[in-house]
C-alpha positions as a Markdown table, in Angstrom:
| # | Residue | x | y | z |
|---|---|---|---|---|
| 1 | Met | 10.5 | 8.8 | -18.3 |
| 2 | Arg | 14.1 | 8.1 | -17.4 |
| 3 | Ala | 15.4 | 4.6 | -16.4 |
| 4 | Gln | 18.8 | 3.7 | -15.2 |
| 5 | Glu | 20.4 | 0.7 | -13.5 |
| 6 | Gly | 21.5 | 1.3 | -10.0 |
| 7 | Thr | 22.0 | -0.1 | -6.5 |
| 8 | Phe | 20.4 | 0.5 | -3.1 |
| 9 | Arg | 23.4 | 2.6 | -1.9 |
| 10 | Gly | 23.3 | 4.6 | -5.1 |
| 11 | Leu | 19.6 | 5.3 | -4.7 |
| 12 | Met | 19.8 | 6.3 | -1.0 |
| 13 | Thr | 22.2 | 9.2 | -1.3 |
| 14 | Gln | 22.4 | 12.4 | 0.7 |
| 15 | Asp | 19.9 | 15.1 | 0.1 |
| 16 | Arg | 17.4 | 12.7 | -1.4 |
| 17 | Gln | 14.2 | 11.5 | 0.1 |
| 18 | Phe | 11.6 | 8.9 | -0.9 |
| 19 | Arg | 8.1 | 9.2 | 0.4 |
| 20 | Val | 5.4 | 6.5 | 0.3 |
| 21 | Pro | 2.0 | 8.2 | -0.4 |
| 22 | Leu | -0.8 | 7.7 | 2.0 |
| 23 | Tyr | -2.8 | 5.7 | -0.5 |
| 24 | Gln | -0.1 | 3.1 | -1.2 |
| 25 | Arg | -0.4 | -0.3 | 0.3 |
| 26 | His | 1.4 | -0.6 | 3.7 |
| 27 | Tyr | 4.3 | -2.9 | 4.2 |
| 28 | Arg | 3.2 | -6.5 | 3.5 |
| 29 | Trp | 6.3 | -8.6 | 3.0 |
| 30 | Arg | 6.1 | -11.8 | 5.1 |
| 31 | Thr | 8.8 | -13.9 | 6.5 |
| 32 | Asp | 9.0 | -16.2 | 3.5 |
| 33 | Gln | 9.6 | -13.2 | 1.2 |
| 34 | Gln | 12.2 | -11.8 | 3.6 |
| 35 | Asp | 13.9 | -15.2 | 3.8 |
| 36 | Asp | 14.1 | -15.4 | 0.0 |
| 37 | Leu | 15.9 | -12.0 | -0.1 |
| 38 | Trp | 18.2 | -13.1 | 2.8 |
| 39 | Gln | 19.2 | -16.2 | 0.8 |
| 40 | Asp | 20.0 | -14.0 | -2.2 |
| 41 | Ile | 22.0 | -11.7 | 0.0 |
| 42 | Leu | 24.0 | -14.6 | 1.5 |
| 43 | Glu | 24.8 | -15.9 | -2.0 |
| 44 | Gln | 26.2 | -12.5 | -3.0 |
| 45 | Tyr | 27.9 | -12.1 | 0.4 |
| 46 | Arg | 29.9 | -15.3 | -0.1 |
| 47 | Ala | 30.6 | -14.5 | -3.8 |
| 48 | Val | 32.2 | -11.2 | -2.6 |
| 49 | Ala | 34.6 | -13.1 | -0.4 |
| 50 | Gln | 35.9 | -15.2 | -3.3 |
| 51 | Ala | 38.3 | -13.2 | -5.4 |
| 52 | Gly | 37.5 | -13.4 | -9.1 |
| 53 | Ser | 34.0 | -14.8 | -8.5 |
| 54 | Asp | 31.9 | -14.6 | -11.6 |
| 55 | Val | 28.6 | -14.7 | -9.7 |
| 56 | Pro | 26.5 | -11.8 | -11.3 |
| 57 | Arg | 24.8 | -9.3 | -9.2 |
| 58 | His | 21.3 | -10.2 | -8.0 |
| 59 | Phe | 18.5 | -8.2 | -9.7 |
| 60 | Ile | 15.7 | -7.3 | -7.2 |
| 61 | Gly | 13.4 | -5.4 | -9.6 |
| 62 | Ser | 12.5 | -1.8 | -10.2 |
| 63 | Val | 11.7 | 1.3 | -8.2 |
| 64 | Val | 9.5 | 3.8 | -9.9 |
| 65 | Ala | 9.1 | 7.3 | -8.5 |
| 66 | Val | 7.7 | 10.7 | -9.4 |
| 67 | Glu | 10.2 | 13.5 | -8.7 |
| 68 | Arg | 8.5 | 16.5 | -7.2 |
| 69 | Asp | 9.2 | 20.1 | -8.2 |
| 70 | Pro | 12.4 | 21.2 | -6.5 |
| 71 | Asp | 12.4 | 23.6 | -3.6 |
| 72 | Pro | 14.3 | 26.7 | -4.7 |
| 73 | Leu | 15.5 | 27.3 | -1.2 |
| 74 | His | 17.0 | 23.8 | -0.7 |
| 75 | Asp | 19.3 | 21.6 | -2.8 |
| 76 | Phe | 17.1 | 18.6 | -2.1 |
| 77 | Arg | 15.4 | 16.0 | -4.4 |
| 78 | Asp | 12.1 | 14.7 | -3.2 |
| 79 | Phe | 10.5 | 11.6 | -4.8 |
| 80 | Arg | 7.1 | 10.1 | -4.4 |
| 81 | Ile | 7.2 | 6.3 | -4.8 |
| 82 | Val | 4.9 | 4.7 | -7.4 |
| 83 | Asp | 6.2 | 1.2 | -7.2 |
| 84 | Gly | 9.0 | -0.6 | -5.2 |
| 85 | Gln | 8.3 | 0.6 | -1.6 |
| 86 | Gln | 8.3 | -3.0 | -0.4 |
| 87 | Arg | 11.9 | -3.4 | -1.6 |
| 88 | Leu | 13.1 | -0.1 | -0.3 |
| 89 | Thr | 11.5 | -0.6 | 3.1 |
| 90 | Thr | 12.9 | -4.2 | 3.4 |
| 91 | Leu | 16.5 | -3.1 | 2.5 |
| 92 | Ser | 16.4 | -0.1 | 4.8 |
| 93 | Val | 15.3 | -2.3 | 7.7 |
| 94 | Ala | 18.0 | -4.9 | 6.8 |
| 95 | Ile | 20.7 | -2.2 | 6.9 |
| 96 | Ala | 19.3 | -1.0 | 10.3 |
| 97 | Ala | 19.6 | -4.5 | 11.7 |
| 98 | Leu | 23.2 | -4.8 | 10.5 |
| 99 | Arg | 23.9 | -1.3 | 12.0 |
| 100 | Asp | 22.7 | -2.5 | 15.4 |
| 101 | Val | 24.6 | -5.7 | 15.4 |
| 102 | Ala | 27.8 | -3.8 | 14.4 |
| 103 | Ala | 27.1 | -1.1 | 17.0 |
| 104 | Ala | 27.0 | -3.7 | 19.8 |
| 105 | Asn | 30.8 | -3.9 | 19.5 |
| 106 | Asp | 31.5 | -0.4 | 18.1 |
| 107 | Pro | 28.9 | 2.3 | 19.1 |
| 108 | Glu | 30.1 | 4.6 | 16.4 |
| 109 | Gln | 28.8 | 2.3 | 13.8 |
| 110 | Phe | 25.2 | 3.4 | 14.6 |
| 111 | Glu | 25.7 | 6.9 | 13.3 |
| 112 | Arg | 28.0 | 5.8 | 10.5 |
| 113 | Phe | 25.4 | 3.5 | 9.0 |
| 114 | Asn | 22.7 | 6.1 | 9.5 |
| 115 | Ala | 24.6 | 8.7 | 7.7 |
| 116 | Lys | 25.6 | 6.3 | 4.9 |
| 117 | Tyr | 22.2 | 4.7 | 4.2 |
| 118 | Leu | 19.3 | 5.9 | 6.3 |
| 119 | Val | 19.3 | 9.6 | 7.2 |
| 120 | Asn | 20.3 | 13.0 | 5.7 |
| 121 | Thr | 22.9 | 14.3 | 8.1 |
| 122 | Thr | 22.6 | 17.8 | 6.6 |
| 123 | Glu | 19.0 | 18.0 | 8.1 |
| 124 | Pro | 18.2 | 18.4 | 11.8 |
| 125 | Lys | 17.3 | 15.1 | 13.5 |
| 126 | Gly | 13.6 | 14.5 | 13.5 |
| 127 | Ser | 12.9 | 17.1 | 10.9 |
| 128 | Glu | 10.7 | 16.5 | 7.9 |
| 129 | Arg | 13.7 | 15.7 | 5.6 |
| 130 | Trp | 15.8 | 13.8 | 8.1 |
| 131 | Ala | 14.9 | 10.2 | 7.0 |
| 132 | Arg | 15.8 | 9.2 | 3.5 |
| 133 | Leu | 12.7 | 6.9 | 3.4 |
| 134 | Val | 9.4 | 8.0 | 4.8 |
| 135 | Pro | 6.8 | 5.1 | 4.8 |
| 136 | Gly | 3.1 | 5.6 | 4.6 |
| 137 | Glu | 1.0 | 6.4 | 7.7 |
| 138 | Glu | 0.4 | 2.7 | 8.6 |
| 139 | Asp | 4.1 | 2.0 | 8.9 |
| 140 | Ala | 5.6 | 5.4 | 9.8 |
| 141 | Thr | 5.7 | 4.9 | 13.6 |
| 142 | Ala | 7.2 | 1.4 | 13.4 |
| 143 | Tyr | 9.8 | 2.5 | 10.9 |
| 144 | Trp | 10.7 | 5.6 | 13.0 |
| 145 | Thr | 11.2 | 3.2 | 16.0 |
| 146 | Val | 13.6 | 1.0 | 13.9 |
| 147 | Leu | 15.4 | 4.2 | 12.9 |
| 148 | Thr | 15.8 | 5.8 | 16.3 |
| 149 | Glu | 15.0 | 3.3 | 19.1 |
| 150 | Pro | 15.4 | -0.2 | 17.6 |
| 151 | Asp | 15.3 | -1.9 | 21.0 |
| 152 | Asn | 11.6 | -1.0 | 21.1 |
| 153 | Ala | 10.8 | -2.4 | 17.7 |
| 154 | Ser | 7.6 | -4.5 | 18.0 |
| 155 | Ala | 7.1 | -7.8 | 16.3 |
| 156 | His | 3.4 | -6.9 | 16.3 |
| 157 | Thr | 4.0 | -4.5 | 13.3 |
| 158 | Ala | 5.0 | -5.7 | 9.9 |
| 159 | Val | 8.1 | -3.4 | 9.8 |
| 160 | Gly | 9.1 | -4.3 | 13.3 |
| 161 | Asn | 8.7 | -8.0 | 12.5 |
| 162 | Ala | 11.0 | -7.5 | 9.4 |
| 163 | Tyr | 13.6 | -5.8 | 11.6 |
| 164 | Arg | 13.6 | -8.6 | 14.1 |
| 165 | Phe | 13.9 | -11.2 | 11.2 |
| 166 | Phe | 17.1 | -9.5 | 9.8 |
| 167 | Leu | 18.5 | -8.8 | 13.3 |
| 168 | Lys | 18.3 | -12.5 | 14.1 |
| 169 | Arg | 19.9 | -13.5 | 10.8 |
| 170 | Val | 22.7 | -11.1 | 11.1 |
| 171 | Thr | 23.2 | -12.1 | 14.8 |
| 172 | Asp | 23.3 | -15.8 | 13.8 |
| 173 | Leu | 26.0 | -14.9 | 11.2 |
| 174 | Arg | 28.0 | -13.1 | 13.9 |
| 175 | Asp | 27.7 | -16.0 | 16.4 |
| 176 | Ala | 28.8 | -18.4 | 13.7 |
| 177 | Gly | 32.0 | -16.3 | 13.3 |
| 178 | Glu | 31.0 | -15.6 | 9.7 |
| 179 | Leu | 30.1 | -11.9 | 9.9 |
| 180 | Gln | 32.2 | -9.3 | 8.2 |
| 181 | Val | 30.3 | -6.1 | 8.7 |
| 182 | Glu | 31.7 | -4.1 | 5.7 |
| 183 | Arg | 31.4 | -7.0 | 3.4 |
| 184 | Leu | 27.7 | -7.5 | 4.3 |
| 185 | Ala | 27.1 | -3.8 | 4.0 |
| 186 | Thr | 28.7 | -3.8 | 0.6 |
| 187 | Thr | 26.6 | -6.8 | -0.4 |
| 188 | Ile | 23.3 | -5.1 | 0.5 |
| 189 | Gly | 24.3 | -1.7 | -0.8 |
| 190 | Asp | 26.1 | -2.6 | -4.0 |
| 191 | Arg | 25.5 | -6.3 | -5.0 |
| 192 | Leu | 21.7 | -6.0 | -5.3 |
| 193 | Ser | 21.0 | -4.2 | -8.6 |
| 194 | Leu | 17.8 | -2.5 | -9.5 |
| 195 | Val | 16.3 | -0.3 | -12.2 |
| 196 | Phe | 15.4 | 3.2 | -11.0 |
| 197 | Val | 12.6 | 4.8 | -13.1 |
| 198 | Thr | 11.6 | 8.4 | -12.7 |
| 199 | Val | 8.6 | 9.9 | -14.3 |
| 200 | Ser | 6.8 | 13.3 | -14.2 |
| 201 | Glu | 3.2 | 13.8 | -13.3 |
| 202 | Asp | 2.1 | 14.4 | -16.9 |
| 203 | Glu | 3.5 | 11.0 | -17.9 |
| 204 | Arg | 0.6 | 9.4 | -16.1 |
| 205 | Pro | 2.5 | 7.2 | -13.7 |
| 206 | His | -0.4 | 4.9 | -13.0 |
| 207 | Lys | 0.1 | 3.4 | -16.5 |
| 208 | Ile | 3.7 | 2.5 | -15.6 |
| 209 | Phe | 2.4 | 1.0 | -12.3 |
| 210 | Glu | -0.1 | -1.1 | -14.2 |
| 211 | Ser | 2.6 | -2.4 | -16.7 |
| 212 | Ile | 4.9 | -3.4 | -13.9 |
| 213 | Asn | 2.1 | -5.1 | -12.0 |
| 214 | Ala | 0.4 | -6.5 | -15.2 |
| 215 | Thr | -0.1 | -9.9 | -13.8 |
| 216 | Gly | -2.0 | -8.6 | -10.8 |
| 217 | Val | 0.1 | -10.7 | -8.4 |
| 218 | Gly | -0.3 | -9.5 | -4.9 |
| 219 | Leu | -2.6 | -6.6 | -6.0 |
| 220 | Ser | -6.3 | -6.7 | -5.6 |
| 221 | Gln | -8.6 | -5.0 | -8.1 |
| 222 | Ser | -9.4 | -2.4 | -5.4 |
| 223 | Asp | -5.6 | -1.8 | -4.9 |
| 224 | Leu | -5.3 | -1.0 | -8.6 |
| 225 | Leu | -8.3 | 1.3 | -8.6 |
| 226 | Arg | -7.1 | 3.1 | -5.5 |
| 227 | Asn | -3.6 | 3.8 | -7.0 |
| 228 | Tyr | -5.3 | 5.0 | -10.2 |
| 229 | Leu | -7.6 | 7.4 | -8.4 |
| 230 | Phe | -5.0 | 8.9 | -6.1 |
| 231 | Met | -2.2 | 9.2 | -8.6 |
| 232 | Ala | -4.7 | 11.1 | -10.7 |
| 233 | Leu | -5.8 | 13.3 | -7.8 |
| 234 | Gly | -2.2 | 14.6 | -7.3 |
| 235 | Glu | -2.0 | 17.2 | -4.6 |
| 236 | Arg | -5.5 | 16.4 | -3.4 |
| 237 | Ser | -4.7 | 12.8 | -2.8 |
| 238 | Asn | -3.6 | 12.9 | 0.8 |
| 239 | Gly | -6.7 | 14.8 | 2.0 |
| 240 | Val | -9.2 | 12.7 | 0.0 |
| 241 | Tyr | -7.5 | 9.5 | 1.1 |
| 242 | Ala | -7.5 | 10.5 | 4.8 |
| 243 | Gln | -11.1 | 11.8 | 4.8 |
| 244 | Arg | -12.7 | 9.3 | 2.5 |
| 245 | Trp | -10.8 | 6.2 | 1.4 |
| 246 | Arg | -9.1 | 5.3 | 4.6 |
| 247 | Pro | -12.3 | 5.1 | 6.7 |
| 248 | Leu | -13.8 | 3.0 | 3.9 |
| 249 | Glu | -10.9 | 0.5 | 4.1 |
| 250 | Arg | -11.1 | 0.3 | 7.9 |
| 251 | Ala | -14.9 | -0.3 | 7.8 |
| 252 | Leu | -14.8 | -3.0 | 5.1 |
| 253 | Gly | -11.4 | -4.6 | 5.1 |
| 254 | Thr | -9.7 | -5.8 | 1.9 |
| 255 | Asp | -12.3 | -8.4 | 0.9 |
| 256 | Gly | -15.2 | -6.1 | 1.7 |
| 257 | Leu | -13.7 | -3.2 | -0.3 |
| 258 | Glu | -13.1 | -5.6 | -3.2 |
| 259 | Gly | -16.8 | -6.6 | -3.1 |
| 260 | Leu | -18.0 | -3.0 | -2.9 |
| 261 | Val | -16.1 | -1.9 | -5.9 |
| 262 | Arg | -17.4 | -4.8 | -8.0 |
| 263 | Asp | -21.0 | -4.6 | -6.7 |
| 264 | Asp | -21.1 | -0.8 | -7.2 |
| 265 | Leu | -20.2 | -1.3 | -10.9 |
| 266 | Gln | -22.8 | -4.0 | -11.2 |
| 267 | Ser | -25.5 | -1.8 | -9.5 |
| 268 | Glu | -25.8 | -0.2 | -13.0 |
| 269 | Gly | -27.2 | -3.5 | -14.3 |
| 270 | Glu | -24.1 | -5.0 | -16.1 |
| 271 | Phe | -22.3 | -8.1 | -15.0 |
| 272 | Val | -18.6 | -7.5 | -14.3 |
| 273 | Arg | -16.1 | -10.3 | -14.1 |
| 274 | Gln | -14.1 | -10.4 | -10.9 |
| 275 | Asp | -10.8 | -10.0 | -12.7 |
| 276 | Gln | -12.2 | -7.1 | -14.8 |
| 277 | Val | -13.3 | -4.8 | -12.0 |
| 278 | Tyr | -10.4 | -2.4 | -12.3 |
| 279 | Arg | -10.4 | -2.3 | -16.1 |
| 280 | Thr | -14.1 | -1.6 | -16.2 |
| 281 | Ala | -13.9 | 1.2 | -13.5 |
| 282 | Arg | -10.9 | 2.8 | -15.2 |
| 283 | Gly | -12.7 | 2.7 | -18.6 |
| 284 | Gln | -15.6 | 4.7 | -17.0 |
| 285 | Leu | -13.3 | 7.2 | -15.4 |
| 286 | Glu | -10.6 | 7.6 | -18.0 |
| 287 | Pro | -12.4 | 10.0 | -20.3 |
| 288 | Gln | -12.7 | 12.6 | -17.5 |
| 289 | Ala | -9.6 | 11.7 | -15.5 |
| 290 | His | -8.4 | 15.3 | -15.8 |
| 291 | Asp | -11.5 | 16.5 | -13.8 |
| 292 | Leu | -10.3 | 16.3 | -10.2 |
| 293 | Asp | -13.7 | 17.4 | -8.9 |
| 294 | Leu | -15.3 | 14.5 | -10.7 |
| 295 | Leu | -12.7 | 12.0 | -9.3 |
| 296 | Glu | -13.1 | 13.4 | -5.8 |
| 297 | Gly | -16.9 | 13.1 | -6.2 |
| 298 | His | -16.5 | 9.5 | -7.3 |
| 299 | Val | -14.6 | 8.7 | -4.1 |
| 300 | Ala | -17.2 | 10.5 | -2.0 |
| 301 | Gln | -20.0 | 8.5 | -3.7 |
| 302 | Leu | -18.1 | 5.2 | -3.1 |
| 303 | Thr | -17.6 | 6.1 | 0.5 |
| 304 | Arg | -21.3 | 6.8 | 0.9 |
| 305 | Arg | -22.2 | 3.5 | -0.7 |
| 306 | Gly | -19.5 | 1.8 | 1.4 |
| 307 | Ala | -21.5 | 2.8 | 4.5 |
| 308 | Tyr | -24.5 | 0.9 | 3.2 |
| 309 | Tyr | -22.3 | -2.0 | 2.2 |
| 310 | Ala | -20.9 | -2.3 | 5.7 |
| 311 | Leu | -24.4 | -2.8 | 6.9 |
| 312 | Phe | -25.1 | -5.4 | 4.3 |
| 313 | Leu | -22.1 | -7.3 | 5.5 |
| 314 | Gln | -22.6 | -6.8 | 9.3 |
| 315 | Pro | -26.2 | -5.7 | 9.9 |
| 316 | Gly | -26.1 | -6.9 | 13.5 |
| 317 | Asp | -23.1 | -4.9 | 14.6 |
| 318 | Pro | -24.1 | -2.4 | 17.3 |
| 319 | Asn | -23.2 | 1.0 | 15.8 |
| 320 | Asp | -24.8 | 4.3 | 14.8 |
| 321 | Thr | -24.3 | 3.7 | 11.1 |
| 322 | Ala | -27.8 | 2.5 | 10.4 |
| 323 | Ala | -29.3 | 5.5 | 12.2 |
| 324 | Ser | -27.0 | 8.0 | 10.4 |
| 325 | Leu | -28.2 | 6.4 | 7.1 |
| 326 | Gly | -31.8 | 6.6 | 8.0 |
| 327 | Ile | -32.3 | 2.8 | 8.0 |
| 328 | Gly | -34.8 | 1.5 | 10.5 |
| 329 | Lys | -35.1 | -1.6 | 12.6 |
| 330 | Gln | -37.3 | -3.5 | 10.2 |
| 331 | Ala | -34.9 | -2.8 | 7.3 |
| 332 | Leu | -32.0 | -4.1 | 9.5 |
| 333 | Arg | -34.0 | -7.3 | 10.2 |
| 334 | His | -34.3 | -7.9 | 6.4 |
| 335 | Leu | -30.6 | -7.2 | 5.9 |
| 336 | Thr | -29.8 | -9.6 | 8.7 |
| 337 | Phe | -31.9 | -12.3 | 7.0 |
| 338 | Leu | -30.2 | -11.7 | 3.6 |
| 339 | Arg | -26.8 | -12.0 | 5.2 |
| 340 | Ala | -27.6 | -15.1 | 7.1 |
| 341 | Trp | -28.9 | -16.8 | 3.9 |
| 342 | Gly | -25.8 | -15.8 | 2.0 |
| 343 | Ala | -27.7 | -13.7 | -0.4 |
| 344 | Gly | -24.7 | -11.6 | -1.6 |
| 345 | Thr | -26.0 | -11.6 | -5.1 |
| 346 | Thr | -28.6 | -9.1 | -4.0 |
| 347 | Tyr | -26.0 | -6.4 | -3.0 |
| 348 | Pro | -25.7 | -4.7 | -6.4 |
| 349 | Leu | -29.5 | -4.4 | -6.4 |
| 350 | Leu | -29.5 | -3.0 | -2.8 |
| 351 | Leu | -26.8 | -0.5 | -3.8 |
| 352 | His | -29.0 | 0.6 | -6.7 |
| 353 | Val | -32.1 | 0.9 | -4.4 |
| 354 | Tyr | -30.3 | 3.0 | -1.8 |
| 355 | Gly | -28.6 | 5.0 | -4.5 |
| 356 | Asn | -32.1 | 6.0 | -5.6 |
| 357 | Val | -33.0 | 6.9 | -2.0 |
| 358 | Asp | -29.9 | 9.2 | -1.7 |
| 359 | Ala | -30.8 | 10.8 | -5.0 |
| 360 | Gly | -34.4 | 11.5 | -3.8 |
| 361 | Arg | -36.0 | 9.2 | -6.4 |
| 362 | Ala | -37.2 | 6.8 | -3.8 |
| 363 | Thr | -38.1 | 6.8 | -0.1 |
| 364 | Tyr | -36.8 | 4.7 | 2.8 |
| 365 | Glu | -40.3 | 3.1 | 3.0 |
| 366 | Gln | -40.1 | 2.0 | -0.6 |
| 367 | Ala | -36.6 | 0.7 | 0.0 |
| 368 | Glu | -37.9 | -1.4 | 2.9 |
| 369 | Ser | -40.7 | -2.7 | 0.7 |
| 370 | Cys | -38.1 | -3.8 | -1.8 |
| 371 | Leu | -36.1 | -5.6 | 0.9 |
| 372 | Glu | -39.3 | -7.4 | 2.0 |
| 373 | Ala | -40.0 | -8.5 | -1.6 |
| 374 | Ile | -36.4 | -9.8 | -2.1 |
| 375 | Glu | -36.6 | -11.7 | 1.2 |
| 376 | Ser | -39.9 | -13.3 | 0.1 |
| 377 | Phe | -38.5 | -14.2 | -3.3 |
| 378 | Ile | -35.5 | -15.9 | -1.7 |
| 379 | Val | -37.6 | -18.0 | 0.7 |
| 380 | Arg | -39.9 | -19.1 | -2.2 |
| 381 | Arg | -37.0 | -19.9 | -4.4 |
| 382 | Tyr | -35.4 | -22.1 | -1.7 |
| 383 | Leu | -38.7 | -23.9 | -1.1 |
């Protein structure tokens, strides 16, 4: 592991690219977080204008990345971001906003800012290595729009909304007669300090990710588990994420996925505290984390159980999930009853029951009988 103090401009140099893996969280910074950063930028901006100012640089945190093996045919450094993509995305969008305000008076500023901060001019425009930052799939289109067609940036996307936020702030600064383009660029590029940490794959980057996010602020237990699994899966991560995990996230949402992970662990008969879900899951997987087939199988099993779990949460939704799982109308009526009565504590047991069905140790008729018994018990308990 190597750590060094740096700046945004020092990080985003030519012939270097930062990629956000598919499994990383998409861009989530809200207006209040963007405004906090803008206030810090303004403080530094005004300090730069005062000769001899003793205001220290503002520290914005760390960026952790895994450097990929170099391509022998290209003098190019390729990094996969482990932590810090929210900061890099926000600063890149802020620079793009400043670029566009400056370009309104001087069109040459557009390409100048791109070349200095945002794109590799040694690569063909639109090619795989052209952009210095490549966000994850959720944000890729919105960021590309900010990079190439900013007038079309939509406020309905998180990245587009961030761009519009900074565009308005920079425009307000210009309209107030306070904007000095180079000074603001220097502020963003050189007055916001960070620590850049690079690790290799064999240094188990998920451990560093956990340490940086030790408090769990802003990260759910399922976020931590997802990062652990897909960092460990390495080259397989994109395929497994796209085929397995992503459909699971879409079907369940953040809260549903959190519930599934916990209830799946509890389906083995042990109570798991809500804040211990990730630690418990990692403890089970850690001894065999080197076995990529086992990890991929674990994700596949979780995806299968997630299909059942989606029915537990929304049994009345018109879809083909029930039929594809072999669950009949009577079983769906029981699941609808359990959902209506708020019987979420039955979900670990139901996952256990349908796990036995999938394993061939029980039949769908027996599972339906279990549902009927559970429903009967709940009614009698209430009475």
